[in-house]
Tab-separated table of C-alpha atoms in Angstrom:
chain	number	residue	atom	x	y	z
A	65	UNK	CA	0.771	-19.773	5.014
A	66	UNK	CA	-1.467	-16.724	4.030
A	67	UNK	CA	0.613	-16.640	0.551
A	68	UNK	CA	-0.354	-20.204	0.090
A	69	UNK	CA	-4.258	-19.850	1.192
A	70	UNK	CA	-3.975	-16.401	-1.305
A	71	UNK	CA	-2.792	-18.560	-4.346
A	72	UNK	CA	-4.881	-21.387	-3.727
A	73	UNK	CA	-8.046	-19.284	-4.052
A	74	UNK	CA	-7.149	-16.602	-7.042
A	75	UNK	CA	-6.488	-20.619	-8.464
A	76	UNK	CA	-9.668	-21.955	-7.702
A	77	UNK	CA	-11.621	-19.133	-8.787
A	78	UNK	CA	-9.465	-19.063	-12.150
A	79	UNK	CA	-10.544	-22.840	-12.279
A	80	UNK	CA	-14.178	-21.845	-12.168
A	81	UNK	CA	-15.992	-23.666	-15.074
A	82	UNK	CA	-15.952	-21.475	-17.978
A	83	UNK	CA	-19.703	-22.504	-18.819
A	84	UNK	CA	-20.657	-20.637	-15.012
A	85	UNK	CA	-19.109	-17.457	-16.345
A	86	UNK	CA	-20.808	-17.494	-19.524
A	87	UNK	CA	-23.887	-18.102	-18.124
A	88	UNK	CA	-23.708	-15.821	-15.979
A	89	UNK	CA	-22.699	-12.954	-18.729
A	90	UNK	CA	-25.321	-14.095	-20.931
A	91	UNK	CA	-28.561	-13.195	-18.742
A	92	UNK	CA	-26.868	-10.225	-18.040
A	93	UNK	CA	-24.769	-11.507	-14.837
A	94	UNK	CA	-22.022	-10.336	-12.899
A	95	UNK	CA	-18.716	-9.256	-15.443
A	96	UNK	CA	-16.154	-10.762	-12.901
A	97	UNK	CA	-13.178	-9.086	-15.048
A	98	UNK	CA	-14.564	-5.872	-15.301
A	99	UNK	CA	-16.071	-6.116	-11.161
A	100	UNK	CA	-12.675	-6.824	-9.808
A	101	UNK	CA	-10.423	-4.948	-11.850
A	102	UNK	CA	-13.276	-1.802	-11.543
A	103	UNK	CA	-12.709	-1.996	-7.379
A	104	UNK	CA	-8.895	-2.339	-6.904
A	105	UNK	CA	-8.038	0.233	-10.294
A	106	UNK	CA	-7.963	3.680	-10.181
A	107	UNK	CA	-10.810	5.549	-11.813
A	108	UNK	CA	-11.917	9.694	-12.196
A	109	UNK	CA	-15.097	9.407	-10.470
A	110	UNK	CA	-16.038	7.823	-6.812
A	111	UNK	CA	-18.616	5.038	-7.406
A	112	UNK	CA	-20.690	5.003	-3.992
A	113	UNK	CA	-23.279	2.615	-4.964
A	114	UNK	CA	-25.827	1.910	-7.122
A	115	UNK	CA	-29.658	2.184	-7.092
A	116	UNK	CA	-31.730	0.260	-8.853
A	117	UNK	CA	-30.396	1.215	-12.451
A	118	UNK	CA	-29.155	4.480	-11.072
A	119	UNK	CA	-25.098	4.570	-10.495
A	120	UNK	CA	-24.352	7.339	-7.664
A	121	UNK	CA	-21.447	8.590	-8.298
A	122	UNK	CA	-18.557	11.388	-7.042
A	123	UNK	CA	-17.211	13.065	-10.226
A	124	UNK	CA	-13.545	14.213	-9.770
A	125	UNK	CA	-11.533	17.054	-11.133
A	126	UNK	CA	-9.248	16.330	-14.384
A	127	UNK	CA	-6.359	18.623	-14.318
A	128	UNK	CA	-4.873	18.462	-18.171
A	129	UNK	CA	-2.472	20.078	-19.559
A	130	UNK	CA	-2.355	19.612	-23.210
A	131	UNK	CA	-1.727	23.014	-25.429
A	132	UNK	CA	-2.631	25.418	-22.130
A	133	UNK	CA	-4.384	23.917	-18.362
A	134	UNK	CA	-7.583	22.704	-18.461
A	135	UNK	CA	-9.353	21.347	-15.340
A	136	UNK	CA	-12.964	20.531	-15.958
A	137	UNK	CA	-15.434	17.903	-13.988
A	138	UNK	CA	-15.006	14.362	-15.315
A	139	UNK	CA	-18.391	14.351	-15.609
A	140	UNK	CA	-18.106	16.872	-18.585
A	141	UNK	CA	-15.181	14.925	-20.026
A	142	UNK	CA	-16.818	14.452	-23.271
A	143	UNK	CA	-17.768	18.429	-23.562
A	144	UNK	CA	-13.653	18.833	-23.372
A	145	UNK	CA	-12.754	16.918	-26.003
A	146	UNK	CA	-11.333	13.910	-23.702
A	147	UNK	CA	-12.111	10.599	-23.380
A	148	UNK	CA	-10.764	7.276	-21.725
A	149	UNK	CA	-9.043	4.323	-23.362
A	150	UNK	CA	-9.121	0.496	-22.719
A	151	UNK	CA	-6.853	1.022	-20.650
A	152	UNK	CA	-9.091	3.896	-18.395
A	153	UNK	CA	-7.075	6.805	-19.227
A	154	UNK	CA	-7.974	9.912	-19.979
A	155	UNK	CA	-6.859	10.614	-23.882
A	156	UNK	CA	-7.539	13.489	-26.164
A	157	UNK	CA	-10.720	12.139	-27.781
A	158	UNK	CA	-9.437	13.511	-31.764
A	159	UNK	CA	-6.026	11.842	-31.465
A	160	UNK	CA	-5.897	9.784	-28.556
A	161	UNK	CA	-3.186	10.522	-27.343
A	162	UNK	CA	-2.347	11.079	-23.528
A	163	UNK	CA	-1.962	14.655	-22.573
A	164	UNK	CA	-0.271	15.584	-19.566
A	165	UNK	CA	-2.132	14.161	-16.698
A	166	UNK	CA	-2.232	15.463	-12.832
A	167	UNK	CA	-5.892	14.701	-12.467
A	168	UNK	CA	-7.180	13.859	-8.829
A	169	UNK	CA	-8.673	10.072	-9.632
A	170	UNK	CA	-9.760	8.019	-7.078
A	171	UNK	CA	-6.618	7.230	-5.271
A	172	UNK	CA	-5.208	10.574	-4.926
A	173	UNK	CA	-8.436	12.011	-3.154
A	174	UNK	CA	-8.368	8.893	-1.113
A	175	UNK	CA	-4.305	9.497	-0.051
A	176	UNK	CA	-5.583	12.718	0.573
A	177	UNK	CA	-8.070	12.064	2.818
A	178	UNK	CA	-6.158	8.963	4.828
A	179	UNK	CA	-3.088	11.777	5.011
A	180	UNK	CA	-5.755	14.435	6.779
A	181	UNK	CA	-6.952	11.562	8.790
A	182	UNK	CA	-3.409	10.576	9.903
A	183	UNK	CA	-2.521	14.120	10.445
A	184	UNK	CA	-5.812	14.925	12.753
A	185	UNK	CA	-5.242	11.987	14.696
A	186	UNK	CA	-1.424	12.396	15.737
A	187	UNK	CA	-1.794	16.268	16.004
A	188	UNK	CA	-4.789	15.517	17.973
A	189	UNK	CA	-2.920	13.242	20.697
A	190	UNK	CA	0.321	15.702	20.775
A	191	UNK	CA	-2.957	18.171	22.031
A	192	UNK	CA	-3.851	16.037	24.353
A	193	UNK	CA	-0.249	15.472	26.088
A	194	UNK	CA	0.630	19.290	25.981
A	195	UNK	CA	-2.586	19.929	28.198
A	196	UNK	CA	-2.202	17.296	30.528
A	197	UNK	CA	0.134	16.146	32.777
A	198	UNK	CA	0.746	12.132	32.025
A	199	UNK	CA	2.020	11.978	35.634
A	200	UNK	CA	-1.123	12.989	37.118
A	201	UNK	CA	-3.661	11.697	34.628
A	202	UNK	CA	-3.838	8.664	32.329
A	203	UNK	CA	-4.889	9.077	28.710
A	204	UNK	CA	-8.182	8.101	27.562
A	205	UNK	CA	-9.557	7.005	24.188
A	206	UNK	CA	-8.248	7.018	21.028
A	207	UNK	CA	-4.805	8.448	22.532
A	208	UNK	CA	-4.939	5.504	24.960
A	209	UNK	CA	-5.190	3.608	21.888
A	210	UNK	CA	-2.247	5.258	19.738
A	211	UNK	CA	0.326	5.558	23.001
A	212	UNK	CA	1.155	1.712	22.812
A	213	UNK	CA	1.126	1.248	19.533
A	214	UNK	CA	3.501	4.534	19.020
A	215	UNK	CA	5.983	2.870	21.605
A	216	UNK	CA	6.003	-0.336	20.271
A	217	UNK	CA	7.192	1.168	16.904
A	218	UNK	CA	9.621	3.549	18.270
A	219	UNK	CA	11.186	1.054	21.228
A	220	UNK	CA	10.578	-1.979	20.355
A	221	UNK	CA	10.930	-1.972	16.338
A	222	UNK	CA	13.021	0.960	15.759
A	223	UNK	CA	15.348	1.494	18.420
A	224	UNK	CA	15.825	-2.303	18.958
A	225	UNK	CA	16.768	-2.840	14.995
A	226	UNK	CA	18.942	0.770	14.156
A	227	UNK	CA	20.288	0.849	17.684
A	228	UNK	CA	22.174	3.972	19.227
A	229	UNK	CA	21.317	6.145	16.003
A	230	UNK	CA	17.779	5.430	16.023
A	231	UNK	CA	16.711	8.817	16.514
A	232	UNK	CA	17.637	10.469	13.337
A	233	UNK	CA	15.636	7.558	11.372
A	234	UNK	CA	12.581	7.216	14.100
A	235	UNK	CA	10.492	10.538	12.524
A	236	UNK	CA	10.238	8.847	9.003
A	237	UNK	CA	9.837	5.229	10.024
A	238	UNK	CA	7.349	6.059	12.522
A	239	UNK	CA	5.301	8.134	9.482
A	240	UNK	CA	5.327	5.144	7.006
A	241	UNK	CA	3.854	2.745	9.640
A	242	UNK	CA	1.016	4.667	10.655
A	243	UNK	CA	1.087	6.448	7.079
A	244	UNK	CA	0.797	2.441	5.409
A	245	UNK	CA	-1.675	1.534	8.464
A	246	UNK	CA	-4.251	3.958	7.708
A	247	UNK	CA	-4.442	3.410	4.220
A	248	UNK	CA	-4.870	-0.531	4.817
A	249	UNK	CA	-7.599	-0.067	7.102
A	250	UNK	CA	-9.311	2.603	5.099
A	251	UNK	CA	-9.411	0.265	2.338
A	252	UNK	CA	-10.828	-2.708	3.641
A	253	UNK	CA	-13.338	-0.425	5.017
A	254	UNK	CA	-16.166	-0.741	2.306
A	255	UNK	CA	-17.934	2.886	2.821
A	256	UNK	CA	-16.757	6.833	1.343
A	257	UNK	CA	-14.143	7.387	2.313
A	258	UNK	CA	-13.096	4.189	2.107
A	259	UNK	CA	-12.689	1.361	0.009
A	260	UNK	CA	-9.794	3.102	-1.927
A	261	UNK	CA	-6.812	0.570	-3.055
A	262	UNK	CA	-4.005	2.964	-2.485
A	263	UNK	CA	-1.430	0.426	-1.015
A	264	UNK	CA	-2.660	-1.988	-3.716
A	265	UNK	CA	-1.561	0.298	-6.294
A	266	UNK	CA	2.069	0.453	-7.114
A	267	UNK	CA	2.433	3.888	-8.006
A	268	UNK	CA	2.186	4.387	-3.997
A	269	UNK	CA	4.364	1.662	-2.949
A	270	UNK	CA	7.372	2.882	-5.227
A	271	UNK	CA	7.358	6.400	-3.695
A	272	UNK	CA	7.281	4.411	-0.150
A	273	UNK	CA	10.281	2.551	-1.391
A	274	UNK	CA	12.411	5.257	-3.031
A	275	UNK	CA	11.984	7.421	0.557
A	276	UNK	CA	13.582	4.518	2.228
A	277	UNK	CA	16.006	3.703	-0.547
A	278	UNK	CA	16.881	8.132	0.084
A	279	UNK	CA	16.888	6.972	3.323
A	280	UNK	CA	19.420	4.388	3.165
A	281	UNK	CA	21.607	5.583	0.533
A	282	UNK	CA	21.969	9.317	2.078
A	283	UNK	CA	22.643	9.057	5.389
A	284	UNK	CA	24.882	5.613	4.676
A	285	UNK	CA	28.482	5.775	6.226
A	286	UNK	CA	31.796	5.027	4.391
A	287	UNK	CA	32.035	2.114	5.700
A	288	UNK	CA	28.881	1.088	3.751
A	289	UNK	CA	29.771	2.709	0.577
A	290	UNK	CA	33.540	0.545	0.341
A	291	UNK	CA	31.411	-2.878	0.833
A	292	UNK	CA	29.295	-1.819	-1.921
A	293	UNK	CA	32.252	-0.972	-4.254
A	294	UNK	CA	35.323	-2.095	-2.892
A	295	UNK	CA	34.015	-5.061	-0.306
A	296	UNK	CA	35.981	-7.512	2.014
A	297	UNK	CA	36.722	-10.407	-1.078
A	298	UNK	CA	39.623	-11.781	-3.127
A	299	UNK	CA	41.251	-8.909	-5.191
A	300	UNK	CA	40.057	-10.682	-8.584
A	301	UNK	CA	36.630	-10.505	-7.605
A	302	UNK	CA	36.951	-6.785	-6.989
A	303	UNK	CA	38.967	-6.184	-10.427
A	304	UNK	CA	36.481	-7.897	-12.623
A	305	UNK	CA	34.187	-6.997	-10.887
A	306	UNK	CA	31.768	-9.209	-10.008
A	307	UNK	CA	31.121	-8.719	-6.823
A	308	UNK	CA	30.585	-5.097	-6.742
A	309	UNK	CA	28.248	-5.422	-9.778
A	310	UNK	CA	26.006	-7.907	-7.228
A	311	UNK	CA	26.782	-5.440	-4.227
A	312	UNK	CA	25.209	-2.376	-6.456
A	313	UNK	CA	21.868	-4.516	-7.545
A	314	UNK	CA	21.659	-5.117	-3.933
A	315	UNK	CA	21.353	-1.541	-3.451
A	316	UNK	CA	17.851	-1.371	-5.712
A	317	UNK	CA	16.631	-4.821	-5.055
A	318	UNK	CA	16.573	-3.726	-1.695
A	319	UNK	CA	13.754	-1.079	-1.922
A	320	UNK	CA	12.448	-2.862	-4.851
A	321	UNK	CA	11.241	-5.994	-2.818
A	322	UNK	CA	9.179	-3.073	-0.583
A	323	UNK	CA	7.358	-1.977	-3.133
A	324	UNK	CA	6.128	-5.272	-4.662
A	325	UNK	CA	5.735	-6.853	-0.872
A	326	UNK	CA	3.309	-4.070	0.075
A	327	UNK	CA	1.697	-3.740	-3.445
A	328	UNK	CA	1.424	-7.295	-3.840
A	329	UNK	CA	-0.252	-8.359	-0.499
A	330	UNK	CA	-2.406	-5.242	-0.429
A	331	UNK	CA	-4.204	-6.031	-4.250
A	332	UNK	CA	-4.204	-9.583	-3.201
A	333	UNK	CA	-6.231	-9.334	-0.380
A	334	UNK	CA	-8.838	-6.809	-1.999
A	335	UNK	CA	-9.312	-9.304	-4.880
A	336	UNK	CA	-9.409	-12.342	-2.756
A	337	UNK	CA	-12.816	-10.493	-0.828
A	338	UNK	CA	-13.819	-9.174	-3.674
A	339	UNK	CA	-14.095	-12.248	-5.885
A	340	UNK	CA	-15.667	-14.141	-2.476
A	341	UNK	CA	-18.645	-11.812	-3.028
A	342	UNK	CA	-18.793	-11.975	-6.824
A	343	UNK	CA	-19.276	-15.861	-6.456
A	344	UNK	CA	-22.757	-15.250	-5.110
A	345	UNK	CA	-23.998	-12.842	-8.200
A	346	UNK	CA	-22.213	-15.754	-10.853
A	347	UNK	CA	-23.670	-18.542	-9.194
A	348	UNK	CA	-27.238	-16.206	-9.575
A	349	UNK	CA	-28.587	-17.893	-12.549
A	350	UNK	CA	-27.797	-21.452	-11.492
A	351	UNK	CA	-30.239	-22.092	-9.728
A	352	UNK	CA	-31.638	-21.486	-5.700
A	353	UNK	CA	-30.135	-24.438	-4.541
A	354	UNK	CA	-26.190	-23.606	-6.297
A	355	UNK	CA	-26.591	-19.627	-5.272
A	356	UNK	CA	-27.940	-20.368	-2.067
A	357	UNK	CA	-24.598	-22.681	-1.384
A	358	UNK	CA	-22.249	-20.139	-2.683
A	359	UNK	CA	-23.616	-17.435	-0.858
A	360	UNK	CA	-23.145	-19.132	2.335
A	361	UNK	CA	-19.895	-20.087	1.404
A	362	UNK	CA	-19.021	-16.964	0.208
A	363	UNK	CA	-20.362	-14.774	3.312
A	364	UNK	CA	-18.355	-17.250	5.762
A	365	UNK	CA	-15.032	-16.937	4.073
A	366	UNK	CA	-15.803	-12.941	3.510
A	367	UNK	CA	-16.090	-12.206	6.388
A	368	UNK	CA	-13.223	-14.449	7.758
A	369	UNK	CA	-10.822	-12.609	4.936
A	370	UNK	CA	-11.893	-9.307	6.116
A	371	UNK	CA	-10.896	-10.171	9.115
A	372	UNK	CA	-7.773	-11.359	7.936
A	373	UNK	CA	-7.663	-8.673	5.786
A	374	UNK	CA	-7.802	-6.238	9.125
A	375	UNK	CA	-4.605	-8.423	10.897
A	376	UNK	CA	-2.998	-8.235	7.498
A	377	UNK	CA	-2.791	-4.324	7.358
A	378	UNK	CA	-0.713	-4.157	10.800
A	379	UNK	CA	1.453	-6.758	9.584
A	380	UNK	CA	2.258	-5.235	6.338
A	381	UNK	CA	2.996	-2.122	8.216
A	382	UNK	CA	5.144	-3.699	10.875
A	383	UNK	CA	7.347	-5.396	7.595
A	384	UNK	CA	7.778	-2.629	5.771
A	385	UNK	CA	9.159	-0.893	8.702
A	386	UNK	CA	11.080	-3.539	10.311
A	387	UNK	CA	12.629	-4.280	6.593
A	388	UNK	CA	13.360	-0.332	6.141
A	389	UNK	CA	14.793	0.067	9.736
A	390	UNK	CA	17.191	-2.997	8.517
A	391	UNK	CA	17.894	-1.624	5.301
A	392	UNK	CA	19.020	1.377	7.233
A	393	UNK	CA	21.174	-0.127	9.816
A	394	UNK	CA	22.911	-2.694	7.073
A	395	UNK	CA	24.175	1.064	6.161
A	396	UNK	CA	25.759	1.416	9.476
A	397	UNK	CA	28.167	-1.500	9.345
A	398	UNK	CA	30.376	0.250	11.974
A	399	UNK	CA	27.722	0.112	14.579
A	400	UNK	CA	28.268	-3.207	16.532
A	401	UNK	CA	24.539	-3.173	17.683
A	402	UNK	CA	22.720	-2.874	14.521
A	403	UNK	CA	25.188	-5.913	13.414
A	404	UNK	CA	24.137	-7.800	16.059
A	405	UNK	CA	20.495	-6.975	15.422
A	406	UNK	CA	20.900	-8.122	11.964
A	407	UNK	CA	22.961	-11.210	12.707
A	408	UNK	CA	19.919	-12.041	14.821
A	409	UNK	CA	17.276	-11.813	12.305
């Protein structure tokens, strides 16, 4: 149902007369290319807002290396001898050419920051439980918060899909949930340090994927290795062999459909909000009466996609999870739990 509302409104706004946009860039209005693809892309400076004409602005740290290391301010790109293409990449500004790249854009500050965060808050509660005793005292606040939501994960979601085994898996599922949920709130969350669209770019959600492909493929039993290349089918099937061929692509399009679930729902939702608020600055030169309506419009279904936007980053945690812990007990074939669990779903 969400898919559906997300299509129907990327359509409409694609159906948006093309006389509104030009209008709109012609006395200067809103660029709604260059506003939505500027939010949810990755960039070497922090835009915070803007004042008046005045952009305030975070400059980041390019790390280069390109004939020695050079790491220099982006605001002194220029003085370097960089510059960025079309496509916002930093290029050597003579040949433009891409150097070697490890600069700290947007994103990776903002993964580093949502990691710190995750890290403060978990160490934080383990604090908390080594100084009390939970049989005397009840937790309060935010670990009152996290203790449900941590056994949920680990009884409920893990232990119910791996079964017996869970225990070996539970440390690295448990880390992508909260690792995935904290980066989907701290995006929809407009402010520094948030706003970032780390879980929206699929950079992020391949290394997510290829941990639980590792995951999967590493600790998988023999069992699961002769269905992939010698499974349970007619002997000319095997010799051909077409069904190991489809039993190997299995293996990739496994993790694969991860990444571009997460990545996919993730930039969706950012440029579903986003494009709700750019109506009202397109709509700006057509009148009081036409911007007055849009805004109203747009405000009310803003703020109902934000909240959306807020259930959404739970439930894209939960899948990924629940899909990974699957993924890992398919590898378990032997274990008559995790076939039942699977048979279930």
């Amino acid at each position: 149902m969400r898919g559906k509302l997300k299509f129907i409104l990327i359509a409409l706004l694609s159906l948006l007369p093309l006389s509104l946009r030009a209008a709109g860039q012609e006395e200067g209005g809103l660029d709604m290319q260059s506003y939505l693809f500027g939010h949810v892309g990755d960039s070497y400076e922090w835009h915070i807002t803007k004042v008046g004409d005045t952009d305030i602005t975070i400059p980041l740290p390019c790390i280069v290396i390109d004939d020695g290391l050079h790491v220099f301010s982006s605001k002194h790109m220029a003085e370097h001898g960089y510059t960025l293409n079309a496509d916002g990449k930093l290029v050597d500004a003579a040949t433009m050419e891409r150097p070697l790249d490890i600069s700290i854009t947007k994103n990776v500050l903002a993964l580093m920051i949502n990691a710190a965060l995750l890290l403060g808050i978990i160490l934080g509660c383990a604090r908390w439980y080594r100084k009390h005793d939970v049989l005397k005292e009840k937790p309060r606040g935010l670990v009152a918060l996290m203790e449900p939501v941590i056994m949920f994960v680990e009884s409920d979601l893990i232990r119910d899909v791996i079964g017996p085994g869970y225990k070996k898996y539970a440390p690295y599922l448990m880390t992508a949930f909260f690792f995935i949920l904290v980066n989907n709130l701290m995006g929809i969350f407009p402010f520094f340090p948030g706003g970032a669209n780390t879980t929206g770019n699929i950079a992020v959600t391949l290394v997510l994927a290829v941990f639980t492909f590792i995951m999967v493929n590493l600790f998988g039993t023999r069992n699961y290795f002769k269905e992939i290349f010698w499974p349970d089918v007619p002997v000319f099937l095997k010799v051909i062999p077409l069904m190991p061929i489809i039993e190997i692509i299995g293996v990739f399009t496994k993790p694969f459909s991860l990444m571009i679930r997460l990545f996919a729902n993730t930039l969706g939702g950012h440029i579903m909000i986003l494009s709700m608020v750019g109506l009202i600055f397109i709509s700006a030169s057509m009148g009081a009466v036409v911007n007055g309506s849009f805004t109203v419009v747009s405000l009310l279904l803003g703020v109902f996609l934000d909240c959306l936007e807020i259930l959404v980053a739970f439930i894209q945690a939960y899948v990924f999870t629940l899909l990974s812990a699957v993924f890992i007990s398919l590898a378990h074939p032997a274990d008559e739990h995790a076939a039942e669990t699977v048979k279930t779903e």
